Amino acid sequence: MGRSRPAPVRPLAYVGALGSRRTQTRRIRDLPEADVSPDALAALRTPPGLDRGATTPQETAVSLAAELMAVRSGRSLSVLDGPVHAARNAGLTAAGDRCGAGTDPVR
C-alpha cells in the first residue's frame, strides 16, 4: 500500500483515519508537511469511532456509525441520562405528542 494522499482542502464535517498506532503517529507527523492546517489536523479523528473495545470489523463499524451520528446531531458522546428521544420542541410533553419518527412515544 502506498503513502497516504493529503487531506482535501475543502471543509469537511468529519474526517477519520484508521490505522495502527505507528501509522497514526506517522500520519500526524507527515500531514503538516503536506500543508494540512493545524486546525484540520486537530479535527482529524484518529482512531475514529467510540472507545468501546471493538475487536471485530463489525464492532468497529458500529462504533464509527455511533460517532458519526453524534457528530451529525451535535451531541456529545456520553452516558444517556435523560430522555431517549430529544424533544424537537421543548413544549411537547402532552400524552398526544409524537416522537421524531412520527410514532407514539412509549409510556
PDB file of N, CA and C in Angstrom:
ATOM      1  N   MET A   1       0.855  -1.174   0.000  1.00  0.00           N
ATOM      2  CA  MET A   1       0.000   0.000   0.000  1.00  0.00           C
ATOM      3  C   MET A   1       0.899   1.235   0.000  1.00  0.00           C
ATOM      4  N   GLY A   2       0.554   2.214  -0.812  1.00  0.00           N
ATOM      5  CA  GLY A   2       1.362   3.421  -0.952  1.00  0.00           C
ATOM      6  C   GLY A   2       1.121   4.420   0.162  1.00  0.00           C
ATOM      7  N   ARG A   3       1.783   5.513   0.030  1.00  0.00           N
ATOM      8  CA  ARG A   3       1.692   6.596   1.008  1.00  0.00           C
ATOM      9  C   ARG A   3       0.326   7.289   0.903  1.00  0.00           C
ATOM     10  N   SER A   4      -0.195   7.755   2.009  1.00  0.00           N
ATOM     11  CA  SER A   4      -1.487   8.425   2.022  1.00  0.00           C
ATOM     12  C   SER A   4      -1.435   9.725   1.240  1.00  0.00           C
ATOM     13  N   ARG A   5      -2.553  10.052   0.603  1.00  0.00           N
ATOM     14  CA  ARG A   5      -2.667  11.327  -0.090  1.00  0.00           C
ATOM     15  C   ARG A   5      -3.003  12.410   0.914  1.00  0.00           C
ATOM     16  N   PRO A   6      -2.647  13.663   0.606  1.00  0.00           N
ATOM     17  CA  PRO A   6      -3.001  14.767   1.514  1.00  0.00           C
ATOM     18  C   PRO A   6      -4.512  14.896   1.651  1.00  0.00           C
ATOM     19  N   ALA A   7      -4.938  15.389   2.794  1.00  0.00           N
ATOM     20  CA  ALA A   7      -6.362  15.593   3.038  1.00  0.00           C
ATOM     21  C   ALA A   7      -6.908  16.650   2.089  1.00  0.00           C
ATOM     22  N   PRO A   8      -8.187  16.552   1.707  1.00  0.00           N
ATOM     23  CA  PRO A   8      -8.787  17.572   0.840  1.00  0.00           C
ATOM     24  C   PRO A   8      -8.769  18.940   1.509  1.00  0.00           C
ATOM     25  N   VAL A   9      -8.768  19.992   0.707  1.00  0.00           N
ATOM     26  CA  VAL A   9      -8.719  21.342   1.257  1.00  0.00           C
ATOM     27  C   VAL A   9     -10.104  21.910   1.529  1.00  0.00           C
ATOM     28  N   ARG A  10     -11.154  21.301   1.013  1.00  0.00           N
ATOM     29  CA  ARG A  10     -12.491  21.805   1.297  1.00  0.00           C
ATOM     30  C   ARG A  10     -12.887  21.436   2.727  1.00  0.00           C
ATOM     31  N   PRO A  11     -13.736  22.241   3.351  1.00  0.00           N
ATOM     32  CA  PRO A  11     -14.144  21.931   4.730  1.00  0.00           C
ATOM     33  C   PRO A  11     -14.996  20.670   4.778  1.00  0.00           C
ATOM     34  N   LEU A  12     -14.704  19.817   5.710  1.00  0.00           N
ATOM     35  CA  LEU A  12     -15.429  18.564   5.872  1.00  0.00           C
ATOM     36  C   LEU A  12     -15.987  18.494   7.288  1.00  0.00           C
ATOM     37  N   ALA A  13     -17.139  17.881   7.424  1.00  0.00           N
ATOM     38  CA  ALA A  13     -17.760  17.758   8.744  1.00  0.00           C
ATOM     39  C   ALA A  13     -17.078  16.702   9.592  1.00  0.00           C
ATOM     40  N   TYR A  14     -16.490  15.694   8.950  1.00  0.00           N
ATOM     41  CA  TYR A  14     -15.880  14.595   9.701  1.00  0.00           C
ATOM     42  C   TYR A  14     -14.785  13.967   8.859  1.00  0.00           C
ATOM     43  N   VAL A  15     -13.627  13.789   9.466  1.00  0.00           N
ATOM     44  CA  VAL A  15     -12.536  13.060   8.815  1.00  0.00           C
ATOM     45  C   VAL A  15     -11.959  12.111   9.853  1.00  0.00           C
ATOM     46  N   GLY A  16     -12.031  10.822   9.555  1.00  0.00           N
ATOM     47  CA  GLY A  16     -11.471   9.810  10.426  1.00  0.00           C
ATOM     48  C   GLY A  16     -10.460   8.989   9.652  1.00  0.00           C
ATOM     49  N   ALA A  17      -9.464   8.482  10.354  1.00  0.00           N
ATOM     50  CA  ALA A  17      -8.423   7.694   9.690  1.00  0.00           C
ATOM     51  C   ALA A  17      -8.071   6.485  10.545  1.00  0.00           C
ATOM     52  N   LEU A  18      -8.300   5.302   9.983  1.00  0.00           N
ATOM     53  CA  LEU A  18      -7.949   4.054  10.659  1.00  0.00           C
ATOM     54  C   LEU A  18      -6.465   3.767  10.470  1.00  0.00           C
ATOM     55  N   GLY A  19      -5.916   3.008  11.373  1.00  0.00           N
ATOM     56  CA  GLY A  19      -4.534   2.584  11.233  1.00  0.00           C
ATOM     57  C   GLY A  19      -3.949   2.203  12.572  1.00  0.00           C
ATOM     58  N   SER A  20      -2.791   1.571  12.504  1.00  0.00           N
ATOM     59  CA  SER A  20      -2.092   1.186  13.730  1.00  0.00           C
ATOM     60  C   SER A  20      -1.580   2.436  14.446  1.00  0.00           C
ATOM     61  N   ARG A  21      -1.135   2.263  15.666  1.00  0.00           N
ATOM     62  CA  ARG A  21      -0.568   3.400  16.406  1.00  0.00           C
ATOM     63  C   ARG A  21       0.632   3.978  15.666  1.00  0.00           C
ATOM     64  N   ARG A  22       1.441   3.117  15.073  1.00  0.00           N
ATOM     65  CA  ARG A  22       2.606   3.576  14.315  1.00  0.00           C
ATOM     66  C   ARG A  22       2.165   4.396  13.104  1.00  0.00           C
ATOM     67  N   THR A  23       1.133   3.929  12.404  1.00  0.00           N
ATOM     68  CA  THR A  23       0.603   4.662  11.250  1.00  0.00           C
ATOM     69  C   THR A  23       0.025   6.002  11.686  1.00  0.00           C
ATOM     70  N   GLN A  24      -0.696   6.021  12.800  1.00  0.00           N
ATOM     71  CA  GLN A  24      -1.271   7.266  13.308  1.00  0.00           C
ATOM     72  C   GLN A  24      -0.171   8.265  13.642  1.00  0.00           C
ATOM     73  N   THR A  25       0.871   7.807  14.308  1.00  0.00           N
ATOM     74  CA  THR A  25       1.992   8.688  14.673  1.00  0.00           C
ATOM     75  C   THR A  25       2.647   9.259  13.420  1.00  0.00           C
ATOM     76  N   ARG A  26       2.864   8.404  12.439  1.00  0.00           N
ATOM     77  CA  ARG A  26       3.484   8.851  11.182  1.00  0.00           C
ATOM     78  C   ARG A  26       2.567   9.838  10.462  1.00  0.00           C
ATOM     79  N   ARG A  27       1.267   9.578  10.450  1.00  0.00           N
ATOM     80  CA  ARG A  27       0.303  10.463   9.789  1.00  0.00           C
ATOM     81  C   ARG A  27       0.316  11.851  10.424  1.00  0.00           C
ATOM     82  N   ILE A  28       0.257  11.899  11.743  1.00  0.00           N
ATOM     83  CA  ILE A  28       0.255  13.184  12.460  1.00  0.00           C
ATOM     84  C   ILE A  28       1.564  13.941  12.198  1.00  0.00           C
ATOM     85  N   ARG A  29       2.647  13.217  12.073  1.00  0.00           N
ATOM     86  CA  ARG A  29       3.940  13.838  11.785  1.00  0.00           C
ATOM     87  C   ARG A  29       4.015  14.365  10.353  1.00  0.00           C
ATOM     88  N   ASP A  30       3.461  13.604   9.395  1.00  0.00           N
ATOM     89  CA  ASP A  30       3.630  13.926   7.976  1.00  0.00           C
ATOM     90  C   ASP A  30       2.596  14.902   7.425  1.00  0.00           C
ATOM     91  N   LEU A  31       1.403  14.950   7.970  1.00  0.00           N
ATOM     92  CA  LEU A  31       0.361  15.799   7.396  1.00  0.00           C
ATOM     93  C   LEU A  31       0.712  17.287   7.378  1.00  0.00           C
ATOM     94  N   PRO A  32       1.367  17.841   8.406  1.00  0.00           N
ATOM     95  CA  PRO A  32       1.752  19.260   8.304  1.00  0.00           C
ATOM     96  C   PRO A  32       2.688  19.528   7.118  1.00  0.00           C
ATOM     97  N   GLU A  33       3.517  18.566   6.769  1.00  0.00           N
ATOM     98  CA  GLU A  33       4.405  18.723   5.622  1.00  0.00           C
ATOM     99  C   GLU A  33       3.618  18.748   4.317  1.00  0.00           C
ATOM    100  N   ALA A  34       2.383  18.233   4.335  1.00  0.00           N
ATOM    101  CA  ALA A  34       1.512  18.217   3.157  1.00  0.00           C
ATOM    102  C   ALA A  34       0.561  19.414   3.186  1.00  0.00           C
ATOM    103  N   ASP A  35       0.914  20.441   3.951  1.00  0.00           N
ATOM    104  CA  ASP A  35       0.134  21.680   4.061  1.00  0.00           C
ATOM    105  C   ASP A  35      -1.235  21.494   4.680  1.00  0.00           C
ATOM    106  N   VAL A  36      -1.390  20.522   5.564  1.00  0.00           N
ATOM    107  CA  VAL A  36      -2.631  20.374   6.320  1.00  0.00           C
ATOM    108  C   VAL A  36      -2.542  21.336   7.499  1.00  0.00           C
ATOM    109  N   SER A  37      -3.554  22.179   7.643  1.00  0.00           N
ATOM    110  CA  SER A  37      -3.527  23.209   8.681  1.00  0.00           C
ATOM    111  C   SER A  37      -3.582  22.590  10.075  1.00  0.00           C
ATOM    112  N   PRO A  38      -3.083  23.319  11.073  1.00  0.00           N
ATOM    113  CA  PRO A  38      -3.189  22.822  12.452  1.00  0.00           C
ATOM    114  C   PRO A  38      -4.639  22.579  12.878  1.00  0.00           C
ATOM    115  N   ASP A  39      -5.569  23.425  12.420  1.00  0.00           N
ATOM    116  CA  ASP A  39      -6.983  23.226  12.761  1.00  0.00           C
ATOM    117  C   ASP A  39      -7.524  21.935  12.150  1.00  0.00           C
ATOM    118  N   ALA A  40      -7.183  21.686  10.883  1.00  0.00           N
ATOM    119  CA  ALA A  40      -7.640  20.458  10.222  1.00  0.00           C
ATOM    120  C   ALA A  40      -7.013  19.236  10.889  1.00  0.00           C
ATOM    121  N   LEU A  41      -5.759  19.354  11.277  1.00  0.00           N
ATOM    122  CA  LEU A  41      -5.082  18.243  11.946  1.00  0.00           C
ATOM    123  C   LEU A  41      -5.718  17.964  13.303  1.00  0.00           C
ATOM    124  N   ALA A  42      -6.092  19.013  14.019  1.00  0.00           N
ATOM    125  CA  ALA A  42      -6.728  18.841  15.331  1.00  0.00           C
ATOM    126  C   ALA A  42      -8.114  18.207  15.194  1.00  0.00           C
ATOM    127  N   ALA A  43      -8.788  18.425  14.063  1.00  0.00           N
ATOM    128  CA  ALA A  43     -10.123  17.871  13.853  1.00  0.00           C
ATOM    129  C   ALA A  43     -10.091  16.419  13.379  1.00  0.00           C
ATOM    130  N   LEU A  44      -8.935  15.941  12.962  1.00  0.00           N
ATOM    131  CA  LEU A  44      -8.807  14.564  12.477  1.00  0.00           C
ATOM    132  C   LEU A  44      -9.087  13.585  13.608  1.00  0.00           C
ATOM    133  N   ARG A  45      -9.970  12.660  13.366  1.00  0.00           N
ATOM    134  CA  ARG A  45     -10.301  11.644  14.374  1.00  0.00           C
ATOM    135  C   ARG A  45      -9.529  10.380  14.040  1.00  0.00           C
ATOM    136  N   THR A  46      -8.507  10.166  14.831  1.00  0.00           N
ATOM    137  CA  THR A  46      -7.664   9.008  14.603  1.00  0.00           C
ATOM    138  C   THR A  46      -7.240   8.427  15.944  1.00  0.00           C
ATOM    139  N   PRO A  47      -7.644   7.265  16.279  1.00  0.00           N
ATOM    140  CA  PRO A  47      -8.542   6.401  15.514  1.00  0.00           C
ATOM    141  C   PRO A  47      -9.973   6.895  15.635  1.00  0.00           C
ATOM    142  N   PRO A  48     -10.766   6.699  14.597  1.00  0.00           N
ATOM    143  CA  PRO A  48     -12.157   7.136  14.654  1.00  0.00           C
ATOM    144  C   PRO A  48     -13.025   6.144  15.414  1.00  0.00           C
ATOM    145  N   GLY A  49     -14.196   6.593  15.811  1.00  0.00           N
ATOM    146  CA  GLY A  49     -15.138   5.715  16.491  1.00  0.00           C
ATOM    147  C   GLY A  49     -15.062   5.867  17.998  1.00  0.00           C
ATOM    148  N   LEU A  50     -15.945   5.161  18.650  1.00  0.00           N
ATOM    149  CA  LEU A  50     -16.003   5.183  20.106  1.00  0.00           C
ATOM    150  C   LEU A  50     -15.039   4.167  20.685  1.00  0.00           C
ATOM    151  N   ASP A  51     -14.489   4.474  21.838  1.00  0.00           N
ATOM    152  CA  ASP A  51     -13.601   3.539  22.524  1.00  0.00           C
ATOM    153  C   ASP A  51     -14.453   2.575  23.337  1.00  0.00           C
ATOM    154  N   ARG A  52     -14.893   1.512  22.684  1.00  0.00           N
ATOM    155  CA  ARG A  52     -15.742   0.522  23.340  1.00  0.00           C
ATOM    156  C   ARG A  52     -15.125  -0.864  23.274  1.00  0.00           C
ATOM    157  N   GLY A  53     -13.847  -0.938  22.977  1.00  0.00           N
ATOM    158  CA  GLY A  53     -13.186  -2.226  22.957  1.00  0.00           C
ATOM    159  C   GLY A  53     -13.526  -3.072  21.744  1.00  0.00           C
ATOM    160  N   ALA A  54     -13.789  -2.428  20.611  1.00  0.00           N
ATOM    161  CA  ALA A  54     -14.134  -3.172  19.398  1.00  0.00           C
ATOM    162  C   ALA A  54     -12.981  -4.093  19.002  1.00  0.00           C
ATOM    163  N   THR A  55     -13.332  -5.332  18.689  1.00  0.00           N
ATOM    164  CA  THR A  55     -12.303  -6.293  18.282  1.00  0.00           C
ATOM    165  C   THR A  55     -12.567  -6.892  16.907  1.00  0.00           C
ATOM    166  N   THR A  56     -13.760  -6.667  16.364  1.00  0.00           N
ATOM    167  CA  THR A  56     -14.088  -7.207  15.048  1.00  0.00           C
ATOM    168  C   THR A  56     -14.388  -6.056  14.093  1.00  0.00           C
ATOM    169  N   PRO A  57     -14.311  -6.304  12.793  1.00  0.00           N
ATOM    170  CA  PRO A  57     -14.675  -5.245  11.841  1.00  0.00           C
ATOM    171  C   PRO A  57     -16.113  -4.751  12.047  1.00  0.00           C
ATOM    172  N   GLN A  58     -17.009  -5.646  12.402  1.00  0.00           N
ATOM    173  CA  GLN A  58     -18.400  -5.256  12.616  1.00  0.00           C
ATOM    174  C   GLN A  58     -18.529  -4.315  13.815  1.00  0.00           C
ATOM    175  N   GLU A  59     -17.827  -4.618  14.896  1.00  0.00           N
ATOM    176  CA  GLU A  59     -17.868  -3.755  16.081  1.00  0.00           C
ATOM    177  C   GLU A  59     -17.238  -2.400  15.771  1.00  0.00           C
ATOM    178  N   THR A  60     -16.172  -2.390  14.999  1.00  0.00           N
ATOM    179  CA  THR A  60     -15.544  -1.128  14.599  1.00  0.00           C
ATOM    180  C   THR A  60     -16.525  -0.303  13.778  1.00  0.00           C
ATOM    181  N   ALA A  61     -17.250  -0.937  12.862  1.00  0.00           N
ATOM    182  CA  ALA A  61     -18.238  -0.238  12.039  1.00  0.00           C
ATOM    183  C   ALA A  61     -19.336   0.381  12.896  1.00  0.00           C
ATOM    184  N   VAL A  62     -19.793  -0.348  13.907  1.00  0.00           N
ATOM    185  CA  VAL A  62     -20.833   0.181  14.797  1.00  0.00           C
ATOM    186  C   VAL A  62     -20.293   1.381  15.576  1.00  0.00           C
ATOM    187  N   SER A  63     -19.063   1.309  16.066  1.00  0.00           N
ATOM    188  CA  SER A  63     -18.506   2.425  16.829  1.00  0.00           C
ATOM    189  C   SER A  63     -18.330   3.654  15.938  1.00  0.00           C
ATOM    190  N   LEU A  64     -17.947   3.445  14.678  1.00  0.00           N
ATOM    191  CA  LEU A  64     -17.827   4.565  13.730  1.00  0.00           C
ATOM    192  C   LEU A  64     -19.195   5.180  13.447  1.00  0.00           C
ATOM    193  N   ALA A  65     -20.195   4.335  13.216  1.00  0.00           N
ATOM    194  CA  ALA A  65     -21.544   4.836  12.941  1.00  0.00           C
ATOM    195  C   ALA A  65     -22.071   5.644  14.121  1.00  0.00           C
ATOM    196  N   ALA A  66     -21.825   5.189  15.330  1.00  0.00           N
ATOM    197  CA  ALA A  66     -22.287   5.908  16.524  1.00  0.00           C
ATOM    198  C   ALA A  66     -21.608   7.269  16.627  1.00  0.00           C
ATOM    199  N   GLU A  67     -20.317   7.323  16.346  1.00  0.00           N
ATOM    200  CA  GLU A  67     -19.614   8.609  16.403  1.00  0.00           C
ATOM    201  C   GLU A  67     -20.131   9.550  15.314  1.00  0.00           C
ATOM    202  N   LEU A  68     -20.348   9.046  14.117  1.00  0.00           N
ATOM    203  CA  LEU A  68     -20.882   9.883  13.033  1.00  0.00           C
ATOM    204  C   LEU A  68     -22.251  10.448  13.391  1.00  0.00           C
ATOM    205  N   MET A  69     -23.098   9.625  14.003  1.00  0.00           N
ATOM    206  CA  MET A  69     -24.427  10.095  14.414  1.00  0.00           C
ATOM    207  C   MET A  69     -24.303  11.206  15.458  1.00  0.00           C
ATOM    208  N   ALA A  70     -23.385  11.060  16.394  1.00  0.00           N
ATOM    209  CA  ALA A  70     -23.202  12.075  17.424  1.00  0.00           C
ATOM    210  C   ALA A  70     -22.687  13.372  16.813  1.00  0.00           C
ATOM    211  N   VAL A  71     -21.734  13.278  15.904  1.00  0.00           N
ATOM    212  CA  VAL A  71     -21.192  14.475  15.255  1.00  0.00           C
ATOM    213  C   VAL A  71     -22.281  15.169  14.450  1.00  0.00           C
ATOM    214  N   ARG A  72     -23.041  14.392  13.679  1.00  0.00           N
ATOM    215  CA  ARG A  72     -24.099  14.956  12.835  1.00  0.00           C
ATOM    216  C   ARG A  72     -25.150  15.683  13.664  1.00  0.00           C
ATOM    217  N   SER A  73     -25.494  15.133  14.819  1.00  0.00           N
ATOM    218  CA  SER A  73     -26.548  15.724  15.639  1.00  0.00           C
ATOM    219  C   SER A  73     -26.026  16.772  16.619  1.00  0.00           C
ATOM    220  N   GLY A  74     -24.702  16.937  16.679  1.00  0.00           N
ATOM    221  CA  GLY A  74     -24.138  17.916  17.601  1.00  0.00           C
ATOM    222  C   GLY A  74     -24.194  17.477  19.048  1.00  0.00           C
ATOM    223  N   ARG A  75     -24.383  16.192  19.282  1.00  0.00           N
ATOM    224  CA  ARG A  75     -24.472  15.669  20.646  1.00  0.00           C
ATOM    225  C   ARG A  75     -23.113  15.202  21.119  1.00  0.00           C
ATOM    226  N   SER A  76     -22.932  15.227  22.415  1.00  0.00           N
ATOM    227  CA  SER A  76     -21.697  14.704  22.983  1.00  0.00           C
ATOM    228  C   SER A  76     -21.836  13.195  23.152  1.00  0.00           C
ATOM    229  N   LEU A  77     -20.725  12.535  23.241  1.00  0.00           N
ATOM    230  CA  LEU A  77     -20.725  11.091  23.454  1.00  0.00           C
ATOM    231  C   LEU A  77     -20.641  10.862  24.954  1.00  0.00           C
ATOM    232  N   SER A  78     -21.773  10.519  25.527  1.00  0.00           N
ATOM    233  CA  SER A  78     -21.813  10.356  26.970  1.00  0.00           C
ATOM    234  C   SER A  78     -22.831   9.290  27.330  1.00  0.00           C
ATOM    235  N   VAL A  79     -22.879   8.972  28.605  1.00  0.00           N
ATOM    236  CA  VAL A  79     -23.863   8.023  29.104  1.00  0.00           C
ATOM    237  C   VAL A  79     -25.228   8.699  29.056  1.00  0.00           C
ATOM    238  N   LEU A  80     -26.220   7.985  28.551  1.00  0.00           N
ATOM    239  CA  LEU A  80     -27.573   8.526  28.451  1.00  0.00           C
ATOM    240  C   LEU A  80     -28.143   8.720  29.845  1.00  0.00           C
ATOM    241  N   ASP A  81     -28.483   9.968  30.171  1.00  0.00           N
ATOM    242  CA  ASP A  81     -29.053  10.230  31.486  1.00  0.00           C
ATOM    243  C   ASP A  81     -30.333  11.060  31.390  1.00  0.00           C
ATOM    244  N   GLY A  82     -30.832  11.241  30.197  1.00  0.00           N
ATOM    245  CA  GLY A  82     -32.067  11.994  30.000  1.00  0.00           C
ATOM    246  C   GLY A  82     -33.023  11.195  29.145  1.00  0.00           C
ATOM    247  N   PRO A  83     -33.946  11.885  28.486  1.00  0.00           N
ATOM    248  CA  PRO A  83     -34.899  11.184  27.634  1.00  0.00           C
ATOM    249  C   PRO A  83     -34.193  10.496  26.469  1.00  0.00           C
ATOM    250  N   VAL A  84     -34.732   9.380  26.038  1.00  0.00           N
ATOM    251  CA  VAL A  84     -34.145   8.632  24.938  1.00  0.00           C
ATOM    252  C   VAL A  84     -34.235   9.434  23.643  1.00  0.00           C
ATOM    253  N   HIS A  85     -35.373  10.088  23.403  1.00  0.00           N
ATOM    254  CA  HIS A  85     -35.560  10.905  22.207  1.00  0.00           C
ATOM    255  C   HIS A  85     -35.591  12.362  22.618  1.00  0.00           C
ATOM    256  N   ALA A  86     -34.703  13.157  22.073  1.00  0.00           N
ATOM    257  CA  ALA A  86     -34.709  14.583  22.369  1.00  0.00           C
ATOM    258  C   ALA A  86     -35.975  15.201  21.776  1.00  0.00           C
ATOM    259  N   ALA A  87     -36.654  16.021  22.558  1.00  0.00           N
ATOM    260  CA  ALA A  87     -37.875  16.681  22.075  1.00  0.00           C
ATOM    261  C   ALA A  87     -37.501  17.703  21.018  1.00  0.00           C
ATOM    262  N   ARG A  88     -38.223  17.713  19.923  1.00  0.00           N
ATOM    263  CA  ARG A  88     -37.965  18.694  18.860  1.00  0.00           C
ATOM    264  C   ARG A  88     -38.388  20.088  19.329  1.00  0.00           C
ATOM    265  N   ASN A  89     -39.428  20.150  20.121  1.00  0.00           N
ATOM    266  CA  ASN A  89     -39.890  21.404  20.695  1.00  0.00           C
ATOM    267  C   ASN A  89     -40.010  21.196  22.194  1.00  0.00           C
ATOM    268  N   ALA A  90     -39.447  22.107  22.958  1.00  0.00           N
ATOM    269  CA  ALA A  90     -39.409  21.946  24.410  1.00  0.00           C
ATOM    270  C   ALA A  90     -40.803  21.777  25.015  1.00  0.00           C
ATOM    271  N   GLY A  91     -41.848  22.334  24.390  1.00  0.00           N
ATOM    272  CA  GLY A  91     -43.185  22.281  24.954  1.00  0.00           C
ATOM    273  C   GLY A  91     -43.931  20.986  24.678  1.00  0.00           C
ATOM    274  N   LEU A  92     -43.366  20.055  23.947  1.00  0.00           N
ATOM    275  CA  LEU A  92     -44.070  18.824  23.596  1.00  0.00           C
ATOM    276  C   LEU A  92     -43.954  17.792  24.720  1.00  0.00           C
ATOM    277  N   THR A  93     -44.946  17.757  25.576  1.00  0.00           N
ATOM    278  CA  THR A  93     -44.917  16.778  26.662  1.00  0.00           C
ATOM    279  C   THR A  93     -46.277  16.142  26.896  1.00  0.00           C
ATOM    280  N   ALA A  94     -47.304  16.557  26.177  1.00  0.00           N
ATOM    281  CA  ALA A  94     -48.651  16.024  26.390  1.00  0.00           C
ATOM    282  C   ALA A  94     -48.736  14.586  25.915  1.00  0.00           C
ATOM    283  N   ALA A  95     -49.741  13.862  26.391  1.00  0.00           N
ATOM    284  CA  ALA A  95     -49.893  12.448  26.058  1.00  0.00           C
ATOM    285  C   ALA A  95     -50.012  12.207  24.565  1.00  0.00           C
ATOM    286  N   GLY A  96     -50.500  13.182  23.804  1.00  0.00           N
ATOM    287  CA  GLY A  96     -50.679  13.003  22.372  1.00  0.00           C
ATOM    288  C   GLY A  96     -49.439  13.316  21.549  1.00  0.00           C
ATOM    289  N   ASP A  97     -48.355  13.702  22.172  1.00  0.00           N
ATOM    290  CA  ASP A  97     -47.136  14.040  21.433  1.00  0.00           C
ATOM    291  C   ASP A  97     -46.597  12.828  20.691  1.00  0.00           C
ATOM    292  N   ARG A  98     -45.912  13.089  19.618  1.00  0.00           N
ATOM    293  CA  ARG A  98     -45.306  12.021  18.843  1.00  0.00           C
ATOM    294  C   ARG A  98     -43.803  12.235  18.829  1.00  0.00           C
ATOM    295  N   CYS A  99     -43.045  11.144  18.734  1.00  0.00           N
ATOM    296  CA  CYS A  99     -41.595  11.265  18.692  1.00  0.00           C
ATOM    297  C   CYS A  99     -41.156  11.697  17.298  1.00  0.00           C
ATOM    298  N   GLY A 100     -39.869  11.948  17.104  1.00  0.00           N
ATOM    299  CA  GLY A 100     -39.340  12.428  15.850  1.00  0.00           C
ATOM    300  C   GLY A 100     -39.582  11.476  14.685  1.00  0.00           C
ATOM    301  N   ALA A 101     -39.765  10.194  14.959  1.00  0.00           N
ATOM    302  CA  ALA A 101     -40.020   9.223  13.898  1.00  0.00           C
ATOM    303  C   ALA A 101     -41.483   9.215  13.486  1.00  0.00           C
ATOM    304  N   GLY A 102     -42.328  10.024  14.160  1.00  0.00           N
ATOM    305  CA  GLY A 102     -43.743  10.097  13.806  1.00  0.00           C
ATOM    306  C   GLY A 102     -44.591   9.032  14.461  1.00  0.00           C
ATOM    307  N   THR A 103     -44.047   8.339  15.435  1.00  0.00           N
ATOM    308  CA  THR A 103     -44.810   7.311  16.135  1.00  0.00           C
ATOM    309  C   THR A 103     -45.097   7.786  17.553  1.00  0.00           C
ATOM    310  N   ASP A 104     -46.063   7.129  18.173  1.00  0.00           N
ATOM    311  CA  ASP A 104     -46.386   7.484  19.554  1.00  0.00           C
ATOM    312  C   ASP A 104     -45.249   7.075  20.468  1.00  0.00           C
ATOM    313  N   PRO A 105     -44.929   7.912  21.445  1.00  0.00           N
ATOM    314  CA  PRO A 105     -43.852   7.556  22.380  1.00  0.00           C
ATOM    315  C   PRO A 105     -44.271   6.411  23.290  1.00  0.00           C
ATOM    316  N   VAL A 106     -43.292   5.677  23.763  1.00  0.00           N
ATOM    317  CA  VAL A 106     -43.552   4.598  24.710  1.00  0.00           C
ATOM    318  C   VAL A 106     -43.724   5.223  26.081  1.00  0.00           C
ATOM    319  N   ARG A 107     -44.772   4.829  26.766  1.00  0.00           N
ATOM    320  CA  ARG A 107     -45.031   5.393  28.100  1.00  0.00           C
ATOM    321  C   ARG A 107     -44.967   4.294  29.129  1.00  0.00           C
TER     322      ARG A 107
END
